[in-house]
């Protein structure tokens, strides 16, 4: 799969000659043959590694929790969450104290219980790996909250086996519920897709419309928690009940990103920790005060007006969406066509110049919310607002505000300074125990096959690395050997049923991220 909508500036059109037509027919035949070969290959993948391309819903691995099942307290027996009513309505004396307690059947299950959720994350390379780790933690939380979660990470770097093994341990969802689960698939893309890495999720969503209850597209630095997902589901149901299912397709419940405004000029250390005293969450993308004149708006629809507000600048970097909305937006007319991946709008005389934001802004927000496109109205709940705010993990963008060419920055504003690459960073203390170092140390002490990642049928059931698109011939020479070695090591790891051997553990924990891209 190559990005199908790349710019070809300077394309000229001439009338085709007979030889051009012959060549065209030849190419078309070759293309169809190519498709046949590729689909045969995909079919093969379907039955081997790639759960995402499989026709049926994914088998979910439940770790070693099955034998424990007997001891898990069930609703109505033993542990039980306090009923919401009991908490919210303190006994005022008018009610008999010995009110009947709810029976098992009347205890509602969690809003996240058994939800089938497909999450796609655009994560170009290892630059933001620490943030991606936090993001993945949010989705394993979602499995423990009861949902069946399939995560697909689009990446251009080959993850070494030791890192995959660490993630296998960290992201194993030992929730015994048969309707909970977690899988992670790393979809390898060629690095030359560049900014178009954000495009791939859309086709997957539409291919899988019938298999999930919720779809999430996000980047590798936005912390999404079970609360975010539960709040989205709750509000989406509320919108439907307020305006009806059909009109509800004109809206989508959104999110607002936040950061913490640590002082501009201070790194927090023991000596400067009091500088945290005034630090607070900031919605840095929504500047302009007072907010309800400059950055936020009320909703016109009378049924929604009391409960929701919207942002004038509805960039989110991510979105959540239900299959019903995806269907409605596919059929929403020529300006929308939400299922059709295409380039962000640009200056017709200069296609390199975006007019409404970059490709990632386009795919995550502008195509959905832009008035000239799908024109969906973003909704943020008045009373649960904070539950639909998400942490932008790099915590850096608030520093841009008011700088030249950035939000709130006029021509006379100070420049947004970038490093020229000559900066030398002081390394941290070598005694600090790194995550991967610790993982390898544990595995050296407890070696051998323990079957933690072997599912039903004795097959490897851990993280999938799917490399269907990668022809290593196109990879630069110095990266090729490294990439091939990692892919081979991964295949060997899978065929062993997923455990590390000595050569996998000889990883340089300080250097493995360099020169990893294909
Ligand atoms: C916090 O804000 C208060 C009020 O503006 C100010 O007096 C105080 O110096 C601030 N503290 C720090 C550490 O900046």
Short mmCIF file of C-alpha atoms and ligand atoms in Angstrom, two decimals:
data_model
loop_
_atom_site.label_atom_id
_atom_site.label_comp_id
_atom_site.label_asym_id
_atom_site.label_seq_id
_atom_site.Cartn_x
_atom_site.Cartn_y
_atom_site.Cartn_z
CA UNK A 1 0.00 0.00 0.00
CA UNK A 2 1.55 3.26 -1.05
CA UNK A 3 -0.06 6.58 -0.29
CA UNK A 4 -2.50 6.97 -3.11
CA UNK A 5 -2.87 10.71 -3.01
CA UNK A 6 0.62 12.10 -3.08
CA UNK A 7 1.20 15.31 -4.94
CA UNK A 8 2.68 15.13 -8.35
CA UNK A 9 3.50 18.75 -9.03
CA UNK A 10 4.28 19.66 -12.61
CA UNK A 11 2.26 16.82 -14.12
CA UNK A 12 1.50 17.65 -17.74
CA UNK A 13 -1.17 16.03 -19.84
CA UNK A 14 -0.61 15.06 -23.49
CA UNK A 15 -2.82 13.06 -25.85
CA UNK A 16 -1.81 9.39 -25.52
CA UNK A 17 -0.10 7.78 -28.53
CA UNK A 18 -0.78 4.20 -29.67
CA UNK A 19 2.40 2.95 -28.04
CA UNK A 20 1.38 4.64 -24.79
CA UNK A 21 -1.95 2.80 -24.95
CA UNK A 22 -0.21 -0.55 -25.60
CA UNK A 23 2.08 0.14 -22.68
CA UNK A 24 -0.95 1.06 -20.61
CA UNK A 25 -2.66 -2.25 -21.35
CA UNK A 26 0.52 -4.13 -20.52
CA UNK A 27 0.86 -2.26 -17.23
CA UNK A 28 -2.78 -2.82 -16.37
CA UNK A 29 -2.38 -6.56 -16.95
CA UNK A 30 0.75 -6.58 -14.85
CA UNK A 31 -1.10 -4.59 -12.17
CA UNK A 32 -3.99 -7.06 -12.03
CA UNK A 33 -1.53 -9.93 -11.84
CA UNK A 34 0.20 -8.05 -9.03
CA UNK A 35 -3.07 -7.68 -7.17
CA UNK A 36 -3.69 -11.42 -7.50
CA UNK A 37 -0.27 -12.21 -6.08
CA UNK A 38 -0.68 -9.66 -3.31
CA UNK A 39 -4.10 -10.89 -2.31
CA UNK A 40 -2.79 -14.44 -2.21
CA UNK A 41 -0.12 -13.15 0.11
CA UNK A 42 -2.68 -11.30 2.22
CA UNK A 43 -4.80 -14.45 2.45
CA UNK A 44 -1.73 -16.26 3.68
CA UNK A 45 -1.10 -13.53 6.24
CA UNK A 46 -4.73 -13.75 7.30
CA UNK A 47 -4.24 -17.23 8.49
CA UNK A 48 -0.89 -16.74 10.07
CA UNK A 49 0.14 -13.59 11.79
CA UNK A 50 -2.22 -10.78 11.19
CA UNK A 51 -5.31 -10.70 13.37
CA UNK A 52 -6.44 -7.39 11.91
CA UNK A 53 -6.80 -8.84 8.46
CA UNK A 54 -8.62 -11.90 9.69
CA UNK A 55 -12.25 -12.30 8.72
CA UNK A 56 -13.65 -13.24 12.07
CA UNK A 57 -13.23 -11.37 15.28
CA UNK A 58 -9.89 -11.81 16.93
CA UNK A 59 -9.12 -14.58 19.31
CA UNK A 60 -8.21 -12.87 22.52
CA UNK A 61 -5.62 -14.18 24.81
CA UNK A 62 -6.46 -14.17 28.47
CA UNK A 63 -3.06 -14.81 29.92
CA UNK A 64 -2.79 -17.23 32.77
CA UNK A 65 -5.90 -15.97 34.47
CA UNK A 66 -8.27 -18.76 33.53
CA UNK A 67 -7.67 -20.97 36.59
CA UNK A 68 -8.40 -18.00 38.82
CA UNK A 69 -11.85 -17.53 37.42
CA UNK A 70 -13.55 -19.40 40.24
CA UNK A 71 -12.26 -16.89 42.76
CA UNK A 72 -13.35 -13.74 41.01
CA UNK A 73 -16.22 -12.18 42.91
CA UNK A 74 -19.34 -11.80 40.79
CA UNK A 75 -21.88 -9.06 41.04
CA UNK A 76 -24.37 -10.00 43.70
CA UNK A 77 -21.87 -12.13 45.55
CA UNK A 78 -19.11 -10.70 47.69
CA UNK A 79 -17.60 -7.47 46.34
CA UNK A 80 -20.00 -5.12 44.72
CA UNK A 81 -19.65 -1.55 43.63
CA UNK A 82 -21.80 0.80 45.67
CA UNK A 83 -24.95 1.65 43.82
CA UNK A 84 -24.96 5.14 42.37
CA UNK A 85 -28.33 5.97 43.88
CA UNK A 86 -27.29 4.85 47.30
CA UNK A 87 -24.32 7.22 47.12
CA UNK A 88 -26.06 10.20 45.64
CA UNK A 89 -29.16 10.25 47.78
CA UNK A 90 -28.13 10.26 51.40
CA UNK A 91 -30.75 8.88 53.71
CA UNK A 92 -32.86 11.84 54.75
CA UNK A 93 -34.88 9.95 57.28
CA UNK A 94 -37.96 9.81 55.06
CA UNK A 95 -36.88 6.50 53.69
CA UNK A 96 -36.67 3.29 55.66
CA UNK A 97 -33.04 2.46 56.43
CA UNK A 98 -33.40 -1.15 55.46
CA UNK A 99 -34.04 -0.40 51.82
CA UNK A 100 -33.84 -3.44 49.60
CA UNK A 101 -30.36 -3.86 48.18
CA UNK A 102 -30.10 -4.29 44.44
CA UNK A 103 -30.10 -7.85 43.21
CA UNK A 104 -27.49 -9.24 40.83
CA UNK A 105 -29.75 -8.65 37.86
CA UNK A 106 -30.40 -5.02 38.75
CA UNK A 107 -26.71 -4.09 39.06
CA UNK A 108 -25.86 -2.50 35.73
CA UNK A 109 -22.66 -3.67 34.13
CA UNK A 110 -19.89 -1.23 33.36
CA UNK A 111 -20.34 0.94 30.30
CA UNK A 112 -17.02 -0.45 29.07
CA UNK A 113 -17.93 -4.11 29.58
CA UNK A 114 -17.50 -6.13 26.41
CA UNK A 115 -17.11 -3.07 24.17
CA UNK A 116 -15.17 -4.07 21.06
CA UNK A 117 -12.77 -1.24 20.38
CA UNK A 118 -10.34 -0.77 17.50
CA UNK A 119 -7.57 1.70 18.27
CA UNK A 120 -5.15 2.93 15.63
CA UNK A 121 -2.06 4.93 16.53
CA UNK A 122 0.20 6.78 14.10
CA UNK A 123 3.69 6.48 15.58
CA UNK A 124 6.29 7.33 12.97
CA UNK A 125 9.48 6.24 14.65
CA UNK A 126 11.04 5.84 18.11
CA UNK A 127 11.29 9.58 18.71
CA UNK A 128 8.24 9.55 20.99
CA UNK A 129 8.65 6.05 22.41
CA UNK A 130 8.28 7.15 26.05
CA UNK A 131 4.96 8.77 25.16
CA UNK A 132 3.80 5.75 23.19
CA UNK A 133 4.48 3.61 26.25
CA UNK A 134 2.09 5.74 28.29
CA UNK A 135 -0.48 5.67 25.49
CA UNK A 136 -0.38 1.86 25.37
CA UNK A 137 -0.75 1.72 29.15
CA UNK A 138 -4.03 3.62 28.75
CA UNK A 139 -5.36 0.94 26.42
CA UNK A 140 -4.34 -2.00 28.60
CA UNK A 141 -6.26 -0.19 31.35
CA UNK A 142 -9.23 -0.29 29.01
CA UNK A 143 -8.97 -4.08 28.80
CA UNK A 144 -8.87 -4.35 32.56
CA UNK A 145 -11.95 -2.13 32.61
CA UNK A 146 -13.71 -4.84 30.62
CA UNK A 147 -13.35 -3.96 26.95
CA UNK A 148 -12.00 -6.00 24.08
CA UNK A 149 -9.31 -3.81 22.62
CA UNK A 150 -7.36 -4.25 19.40
CA UNK A 151 -4.56 -1.74 18.99
CA UNK A 152 -2.84 -1.19 15.65
CA UNK A 153 0.30 0.95 15.63
CA UNK A 154 1.40 2.27 12.25
CA UNK A 155 5.15 2.68 12.36
CA UNK A 156 8.19 2.88 10.10
CA UNK A 157 10.64 1.32 12.56
CA UNK A 158 11.31 -2.34 13.18
CA UNK A 159 10.89 -3.08 16.87
CA UNK A 160 13.62 -5.36 18.22
CA UNK A 161 12.45 -8.61 19.82
CA UNK A 162 13.58 -7.61 23.32
CA UNK A 163 11.34 -4.54 23.18
CA UNK A 164 8.42 -6.58 21.85
CA UNK A 165 8.97 -9.08 24.65
CA UNK A 166 8.92 -6.32 27.25
CA UNK A 167 5.67 -5.00 25.79
CA UNK A 168 4.26 -8.54 25.73
CA UNK A 169 4.77 -8.74 29.48
CA UNK A 170 3.57 -5.23 30.16
CA UNK A 171 0.53 -5.41 27.91
CA UNK A 172 -0.78 -8.86 28.78
CA UNK A 173 -4.36 -8.42 29.87
CA UNK A 174 -5.07 -11.00 32.55
CA UNK A 175 -8.70 -10.06 32.78
CA UNK A 176 -10.60 -13.37 32.93
CA UNK A 177 -13.75 -11.88 31.44
CA UNK A 178 -14.47 -13.65 28.15
CA UNK A 179 -15.55 -10.33 26.67
CA UNK A 180 -12.37 -8.46 27.62
CA UNK A 181 -9.09 -8.70 25.75
CA UNK A 182 -6.14 -6.90 24.27
CA UNK A 183 -4.07 -7.33 21.13
CA UNK A 184 -1.32 -5.16 19.71
CA UNK A 185 -0.33 -5.21 16.06
CA UNK A 186 2.62 -3.24 14.73
CA UNK A 187 1.96 -2.38 11.08
CA UNK A 188 5.21 -1.60 9.37
CA UNK A 189 5.10 1.11 6.70
CA UNK A 190 7.87 2.42 4.54
CA UNK A 191 9.39 5.64 5.93
CA UNK A 192 8.74 7.43 2.65
CA UNK A 193 5.00 7.56 3.43
CA UNK A 194 6.04 10.41 5.75
CA UNK A 195 3.10 12.56 6.81
CA UNK A 196 0.69 10.17 5.13
CA UNK A 197 1.20 7.62 7.90
CA UNK A 198 -1.94 9.17 9.38
CA UNK A 199 -4.04 8.04 6.38
CA UNK A 200 -3.98 4.28 6.80
CA UNK A 201 -6.41 3.98 9.69
CA UNK A 202 -9.40 5.17 7.70
CA UNK A 203 -9.54 2.22 5.34
CA UNK A 204 -9.15 -0.18 8.25
CA UNK A 205 -12.07 1.44 10.08
CA UNK A 206 -14.36 1.08 7.08
CA UNK A 207 -13.20 -2.48 6.43
CA UNK A 208 -13.99 -3.40 10.04
CA UNK A 209 -17.23 -1.43 10.48
CA UNK A 210 -19.23 -4.46 11.57
CA UNK A 211 -16.68 -5.86 13.96
CA UNK A 212 -16.33 -3.08 16.49
CA UNK A 213 -18.51 -0.91 18.71
CA UNK A 214 -16.06 1.97 18.78
CA UNK A 215 -13.11 3.23 16.74
CA UNK A 216 -10.31 5.44 18.02
CA UNK A 217 -7.72 7.15 15.88
CA UNK A 218 -4.90 8.83 17.75
CA UNK A 219 -1.25 9.84 17.73
CA UNK A 220 1.44 8.36 19.94
CA UNK A 221 1.52 11.16 22.46
CA UNK A 222 -2.07 11.61 23.65
CA UNK A 223 -3.01 9.87 26.90
CA UNK A 224 -6.43 8.25 26.46
CA UNK A 225 -7.84 6.51 29.53
CA UNK A 226 -10.83 4.27 30.18
CA UNK A 227 -12.52 7.42 31.49
CA UNK A 228 -12.12 9.10 28.11
CA UNK A 229 -13.74 6.15 26.37
CA UNK A 230 -16.52 5.69 28.91
CA UNK A 231 -17.33 9.41 28.82
CA UNK A 232 -17.45 9.35 25.02
CA UNK A 233 -19.89 6.41 25.03
CA UNK A 234 -22.01 8.00 27.73
CA UNK A 235 -22.25 11.35 25.94
CA UNK A 236 -22.83 9.76 22.55
CA UNK A 237 -25.82 7.88 23.95
CA UNK A 238 -27.08 11.05 25.55
CA UNK A 239 -26.85 12.96 22.26
CA UNK A 240 -28.78 10.18 20.53
CA UNK A 241 -31.47 10.24 23.15
CA UNK A 242 -31.73 14.05 22.95
CA UNK A 243 -31.93 14.46 19.18
CA UNK A 244 -32.60 10.97 17.79
CA UNK A 245 -30.22 8.68 15.97
CA UNK A 246 -30.51 10.36 12.57
CA UNK A 247 -29.83 13.95 13.65
CA UNK A 248 -27.13 12.64 16.01
CA UNK A 249 -25.00 11.98 12.92
CA UNK A 250 -24.58 15.75 12.54
CA UNK A 251 -22.55 15.76 15.75
CA UNK A 252 -19.62 14.03 17.34
CA UNK A 253 -18.50 14.14 20.92
CA UNK A 254 -14.97 15.51 20.92
CA UNK A 255 -12.00 15.95 23.20
CA UNK A 256 -9.82 18.85 24.25
CA UNK A 257 -6.10 18.37 24.72
CA UNK A 258 -4.34 19.87 27.70
CA UNK A 259 -0.82 20.37 28.95
CA UNK A 260 0.64 21.66 32.20
CA UNK A 261 2.10 25.17 32.13
CA UNK A 262 5.42 24.61 33.87
CA UNK A 263 7.38 27.89 33.93
CA UNK A 264 9.04 28.80 30.65
CA UNK A 265 12.54 29.09 31.99
CA UNK A 266 12.87 26.48 34.72
CA UNK A 267 13.57 22.76 34.75
CA UNK A 268 11.99 21.25 37.84
CA UNK A 269 14.66 19.84 40.12
CA UNK A 270 14.91 19.50 43.88
CA UNK A 271 16.13 23.07 43.98
CA UNK A 272 13.31 24.50 41.83
CA UNK A 273 10.42 22.26 42.79
CA UNK A 274 8.50 25.12 44.38
CA UNK A 275 8.10 26.43 40.82
CA UNK A 276 5.36 23.80 40.45
CA UNK A 277 3.24 25.77 42.90
CA UNK A 278 1.22 27.63 40.24
CA UNK A 279 1.30 25.00 37.51
CA UNK A 280 -2.10 24.02 36.15
CA UNK A 281 -3.78 22.41 33.16
CA UNK A 282 -3.96 24.65 30.11
CA UNK A 283 -6.02 24.17 26.96
CA UNK A 284 -3.34 25.77 24.87
CA UNK A 285 -5.11 25.41 21.53
CA UNK A 286 -8.08 27.45 22.66
CA UNK A 287 -6.71 30.84 23.37
CA UNK A 288 -8.71 34.05 23.48
CA UNK A 289 -10.44 35.38 26.57
CA UNK A 290 -13.16 35.60 27.64
CA UNK A 291 -13.56 32.07 26.28
CA UNK A 292 -17.22 32.41 25.32
CA UNK A 293 -16.47 35.40 23.14
CA UNK A 294 -13.21 34.28 21.64
CA UNK A 295 -12.66 30.53 21.68
CA UNK A 296 -15.75 28.57 22.76
CA UNK A 297 -19.31 28.62 21.45
CA UNK A 298 -22.69 27.46 22.64
CA UNK A 299 -24.65 25.02 20.49
CA UNK A 300 -27.57 26.27 18.39
CA UNK A 301 -29.62 23.09 18.52
CA UNK A 302 -32.22 23.71 21.26
CA UNK A 303 -32.21 20.11 22.50
CA UNK A 304 -28.42 20.11 22.95
CA UNK A 305 -27.88 23.73 23.97
CA UNK A 306 -28.22 23.19 27.74
CA UNK A 307 -25.77 20.30 27.79
CA UNK A 308 -23.01 20.93 25.26
CA UNK A 309 -20.53 23.50 24.05
CA UNK A 310 -18.03 23.50 21.18
CA UNK A 311 -14.54 24.84 20.40
CA UNK A 312 -14.01 27.32 17.58
CA UNK A 313 -10.71 25.68 16.78
CA UNK A 314 -11.73 22.03 16.89
CA UNK A 315 -8.36 20.45 16.27
CA UNK A 316 -8.03 17.29 18.34
CA UNK A 317 -5.11 15.26 16.96
CA UNK A 318 -7.37 12.24 17.52
CA UNK A 319 -11.01 11.25 17.41
CA UNK A 320 -13.41 8.65 18.70
CA UNK A 321 -16.25 7.49 16.49
CA UNK A 322 -19.00 4.87 16.46
CA UNK A 323 -19.71 2.61 13.47
CA UNK A 324 -23.12 4.31 13.07
CA UNK A 325 -21.43 7.70 12.60
CA UNK A 326 -18.85 6.28 10.20
CA UNK A 327 -21.68 4.87 8.09
CA UNK A 328 -23.61 8.12 8.12
CA UNK A 329 -20.56 10.19 7.14
CA UNK A 330 -19.73 7.87 4.25
CA UNK A 331 -23.12 8.76 2.79
CA UNK A 332 -23.15 12.43 3.78
CA UNK A 333 -22.63 13.85 0.31
CA UNK A 334 -19.74 14.81 -1.94
CA UNK A 335 -18.07 17.28 0.44
CA UNK A 336 -17.79 14.73 3.21
CA UNK A 337 -16.99 11.22 1.95
CA UNK A 338 -15.36 10.42 5.24
CA UNK A 339 -14.33 6.99 3.95
CA UNK A 340 -12.24 8.52 1.15
CA UNK A 341 -8.67 9.26 2.16
CA UNK A 342 -7.42 12.35 0.36
CA UNK A 343 -4.94 15.18 0.68
CA UNK A 344 -5.54 18.14 2.96
CA UNK A 345 -6.84 21.23 1.14
CA UNK A 346 -4.05 23.34 -0.28
CA UNK A 347 -3.38 26.49 -2.21
CA UNK A 348 -4.25 25.55 -5.82
CA UNK A 349 -1.25 27.47 -7.13
CA UNK A 350 1.06 25.89 -4.59
CA UNK A 351 -0.06 22.37 -3.58
CA UNK A 352 2.73 22.22 -1.01
CA UNK A 353 1.02 24.95 0.99
CA UNK A 354 -1.82 23.68 3.19
CA UNK A 355 -4.74 26.05 3.65
CA UNK A 356 -6.54 24.38 6.56
CA UNK A 357 -3.78 22.57 8.38
CA UNK A 358 -1.40 19.71 7.76
CA UNK A 359 -2.36 16.17 6.75
CA UNK A 360 -2.52 15.07 10.39
CA UNK A 361 -4.81 17.97 11.28
CA UNK A 362 -6.93 17.12 8.23
CA UNK A 363 -7.26 13.41 8.99
CA UNK A 364 -7.80 13.81 12.73
CA UNK A 365 -10.14 16.80 12.76
CA UNK A 366 -10.60 19.11 9.80
CA UNK A 367 -12.24 16.64 7.40
CA UNK A 368 -14.78 15.85 10.14
CA UNK A 369 -15.43 19.30 11.61
CA UNK A 370 -14.52 21.65 8.74
CA UNK A 371 -17.55 23.60 7.48
CA UNK A 372 -16.61 22.97 3.83
CA UNK A 373 -16.17 19.25 4.42
CA UNK A 374 -18.25 16.94 6.65
CA UNK A 375 -19.34 19.92 8.78
CA UNK A 376 -19.91 17.78 11.86
CA UNK A 377 -20.44 19.83 15.02
CA UNK A 378 -18.03 19.00 17.82
CA UNK A 379 -19.73 18.56 21.18
CA UNK A 380 -18.14 18.84 24.60
CA UNK A 381 -20.29 18.17 27.62
CA UNK A 382 -20.90 21.01 29.99
CA UNK A 383 -21.12 18.87 33.11
CA UNK A 384 -18.53 16.18 32.28
CA UNK A 385 -16.13 18.48 30.46
CA UNK A 386 -12.99 17.38 32.29
CA UNK A 387 -13.62 13.74 31.44
CA UNK A 388 -13.15 14.48 27.78
CA UNK A 389 -9.87 16.29 28.18
CA UNK A 390 -6.69 14.35 27.44
CA UNK A 391 -3.06 14.95 28.30
CA UNK A 392 -0.73 15.85 25.45
CA UNK A 393 2.25 13.99 26.83
CA UNK A 394 5.14 15.98 25.29
CA UNK A 395 3.92 18.97 27.32
CA UNK A 396 5.62 21.38 24.98
CA UNK A 397 3.04 23.07 22.79
CA UNK A 398 1.90 25.56 25.41
CA UNK A 399 5.32 27.15 25.07
CA UNK A 400 4.59 27.98 21.42
CA UNK A 401 1.59 30.14 22.22
CA UNK A 402 2.29 33.77 21.43
CA UNK A 403 5.38 33.00 19.36
CA UNK A 404 5.77 34.21 15.77
CA UNK A 405 3.62 32.31 13.29
CA UNK A 406 1.93 30.36 16.09
CA UNK A 407 -1.39 30.68 17.90
CA UNK A 408 -1.64 34.13 19.44
CA UNK A 409 1.65 35.30 17.94
CA UNK A 410 1.70 38.44 15.78
CA UNK A 411 4.57 39.62 13.59
CA UNK A 412 6.24 41.44 16.44
CA UNK A 413 6.07 38.39 18.70
CA UNK A 414 9.21 36.60 19.88
CA UNK A 415 10.51 33.86 17.60
CA UNK A 416 9.75 30.21 18.32
CA UNK A 417 13.31 28.99 18.71
CA UNK A 418 14.45 25.67 17.43
CA UNK A 419 17.68 23.92 18.12
CA UNK A 420 20.12 23.92 15.22
CA UNK A 421 21.14 20.37 16.06
CA UNK A 422 24.45 21.44 17.55
CA UNK A 423 23.17 21.28 21.10
CA UNK A 424 24.85 18.74 23.33
CA UNK A 425 22.55 17.18 25.89
CA UNK A 426 23.95 16.08 29.19
CA UNK A 427 23.19 12.39 29.64
CA UNK A 428 21.48 11.22 32.79
CA UNK A 429 23.30 9.21 35.42
CA UNK A 430 24.42 5.79 34.15
CA UNK A 431 23.18 4.07 37.32
CA UNK A 432 19.56 4.78 36.41
CA UNK A 433 17.91 1.41 35.78
CA UNK A 434 16.23 1.50 32.39
CA UNK A 435 13.02 -0.33 31.64
CA UNK A 436 14.45 -2.52 28.92
CA UNK A 437 17.60 -3.20 30.93
CA UNK A 438 15.49 -4.48 33.81
CA UNK A 439 13.40 -6.59 31.47
CA UNK A 440 16.47 -8.30 30.01
CA UNK A 441 17.92 -8.81 33.50
CA UNK A 442 14.73 -10.58 34.59
CA UNK A 443 14.69 -12.76 31.49
CA UNK A 444 18.34 -13.75 32.00
CA UNK A 445 17.51 -14.92 35.50
CA UNK A 446 14.34 -16.71 34.42
CA UNK A 447 15.15 -18.04 30.97
CA UNK A 448 13.47 -20.54 28.75
CA UNK A 449 10.02 -21.24 27.39
CA UNK A 450 7.34 -20.48 29.94
CA UNK A 451 4.48 -20.29 27.50
CA UNK A 452 3.25 -16.89 28.63
CA UNK A 453 2.48 -15.88 25.05
CA UNK A 454 1.21 -19.19 23.79
CA UNK A 455 -2.51 -19.21 23.23
CA UNK A 456 -5.00 -21.92 22.35
CA UNK A 457 -3.58 -24.37 19.85
CA UNK A 458 -0.03 -23.79 21.06
CA UNK A 459 0.53 -20.79 18.82
CA UNK A 460 2.23 -17.53 19.64
CA UNK A 461 -0.41 -15.07 20.78
CA UNK A 462 1.63 -11.98 21.61
CA UNK A 463 2.28 -8.74 19.77
CA UNK A 464 2.10 -9.08 16.00
CA UNK A 465 4.57 -7.42 13.73
CA UNK A 466 2.97 -7.18 10.32
CA UNK A 467 5.27 -6.31 7.48
CA UNK A 468 3.13 -6.95 4.44
CA UNK A 469 4.06 -3.70 2.77
CA UNK A 470 7.76 -3.76 3.21
CA UNK A 471 10.06 -4.58 0.38
CA UNK A 472 13.47 -4.33 1.93
CA UNK A 473 14.94 -3.69 -1.51
CA UNK A 474 13.72 -0.15 -1.22
CA UNK A 475 15.34 0.36 2.16
CA UNK A 476 18.63 2.23 2.23
CA UNK A 477 21.60 -0.09 2.35
CA UNK A 478 22.78 0.74 5.85
CA UNK A 479 19.33 0.15 7.33
CA UNK A 480 18.56 -2.96 5.32
CA UNK A 481 20.78 -5.44 7.13
CA UNK A 482 19.55 -4.21 10.50
CA UNK A 483 15.91 -4.38 9.45
CA UNK A 484 16.31 -7.86 7.98
CA UNK A 485 18.03 -9.10 11.12
CA UNK A 486 15.22 -7.81 13.30
CA UNK A 487 12.51 -9.27 11.09
CA UNK A 488 14.29 -12.64 11.10
CA UNK A 489 14.71 -12.54 14.85
CA UNK A 490 11.04 -11.71 15.24
CA UNK A 491 10.03 -14.66 13.03
CA UNK A 492 12.24 -16.95 15.12
CA UNK A 493 10.75 -15.55 18.34
CA UNK A 494 7.23 -16.26 17.08
CA UNK A 495 8.13 -19.77 15.98
CA UNK A 496 9.54 -20.47 19.47
CA UNK A 497 6.23 -19.38 20.96
CA UNK A 498 7.61 -16.05 22.15
CA UNK A 499 10.54 -16.20 24.52
CA UNK A 500 13.89 -14.49 24.44
CA UNK A 501 17.16 -16.26 23.71
CA UNK A 502 20.66 -14.97 24.45
CA UNK A 503 21.16 -13.24 21.11
CA UNK A 504 17.92 -11.27 21.59
CA UNK A 505 19.08 -10.19 25.01
CA UNK A 506 22.38 -8.83 23.69
CA UNK A 507 20.57 -5.63 22.83
CA UNK A 508 22.28 -2.28 23.29
CA UNK A 509 19.60 -0.56 25.36
CA UNK A 510 21.16 2.84 24.67
CA UNK A 511 21.45 2.55 20.90
CA UNK A 512 18.77 0.22 19.53
CA UNK A 513 16.47 3.05 18.47
CA UNK A 514 18.98 4.58 16.07
CA UNK A 515 18.83 3.50 12.41
CA UNK A 516 15.70 1.39 12.88
CA UNK A 517 13.52 2.76 10.11
CA UNK A 518 12.68 1.04 6.86
C1 LIG B 1 2.54 31.81 42.31
O1 LIG B 1 1.64 32.85 42.05
C2 LIG B 1 1.61 33.85 43.05
C3 LIG B 1 0.50 34.82 42.70
O2 LIG B 1 0.70 35.36 41.42
C4 LIG B 1 2.97 34.52 43.16
O3 LIG B 1 2.97 35.47 44.19
C5 LIG B 1 4.02 33.44 43.43
O4 LIG B 1 5.31 34.02 43.41
C6 LIG B 1 3.96 32.37 42.39
N1 LIG B 1 4.89 31.30 42.75
C7 LIG B 1 5.87 30.91 41.95
C8 LIG B 1 6.76 29.83 42.47
O5 LIG B 1 6.08 31.40 40.85
#
